[in-house]
Structures are given as C-alpha cells and as structure tokens.
Coordinates of C-alpha atoms in Angstrom, one line a residue:
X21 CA 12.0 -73.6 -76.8
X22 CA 9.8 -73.4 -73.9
X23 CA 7.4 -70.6 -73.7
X24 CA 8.8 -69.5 -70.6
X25 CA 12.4 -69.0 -71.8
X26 CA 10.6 -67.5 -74.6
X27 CA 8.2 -65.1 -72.9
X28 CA 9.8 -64.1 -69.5
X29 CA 8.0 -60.6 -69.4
X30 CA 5.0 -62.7 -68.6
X31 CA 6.4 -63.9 -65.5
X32 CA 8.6 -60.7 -63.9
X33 CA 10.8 -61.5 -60.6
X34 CA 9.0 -59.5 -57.8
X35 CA 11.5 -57.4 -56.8
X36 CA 12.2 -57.3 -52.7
X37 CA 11.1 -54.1 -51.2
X38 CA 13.8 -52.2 -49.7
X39 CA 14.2 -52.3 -46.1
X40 CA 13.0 -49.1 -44.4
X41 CA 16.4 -47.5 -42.9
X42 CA 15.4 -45.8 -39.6
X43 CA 15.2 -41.5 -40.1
X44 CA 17.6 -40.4 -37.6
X45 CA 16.0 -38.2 -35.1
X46 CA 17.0 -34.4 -35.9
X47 CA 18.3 -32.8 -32.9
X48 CA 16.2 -31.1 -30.7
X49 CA 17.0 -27.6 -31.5
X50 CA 17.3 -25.3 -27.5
X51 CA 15.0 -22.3 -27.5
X52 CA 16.6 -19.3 -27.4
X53 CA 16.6 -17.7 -23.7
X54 CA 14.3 -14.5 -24.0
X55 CA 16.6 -12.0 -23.3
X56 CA 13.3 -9.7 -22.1
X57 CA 13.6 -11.3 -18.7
X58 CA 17.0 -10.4 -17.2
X59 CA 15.7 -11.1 -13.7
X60 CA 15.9 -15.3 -14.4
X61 CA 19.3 -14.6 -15.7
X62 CA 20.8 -12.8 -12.9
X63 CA 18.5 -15.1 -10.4
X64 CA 17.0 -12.0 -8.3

C-alpha cells in the first residue's frame, strides 16, 4: 500500500471553479408619464 492510496485527503483534487453564467440584464423599467403635465400629452 502506497501512502497515497492510503492517505488521499493529503492530496484533494482542486475542484474547477464554476464558470460565471452571464446575469441577464433586467429590463429597463419606462418611467411613468407625469400625469401633472397634460399640455405634452395633448401636444399644445
């Protein structure tokens, strides 16, 4: 018996790191029209 079939703890495999998955991009969420300003939505 070899020590390093004996003892394999010593010697752990370096688990790969995980590839970064790209965050999708939350939508960009409109701005509410102000509804303070009725003269842009008529277009006086």
């Amino acid at each position: 018996m070899t020590k390093e079939e004996k003892a394999p703890s010593f010697q752990p495999e370096p688990i790969p790191e995980p590839e970064p998955q790209p965050v999708p991009s939350p939508e960009p969420i409109p701005e509410p029209e102000p509804e303070t300003e009725p003269e842009h939505k008529s277009g006086k």
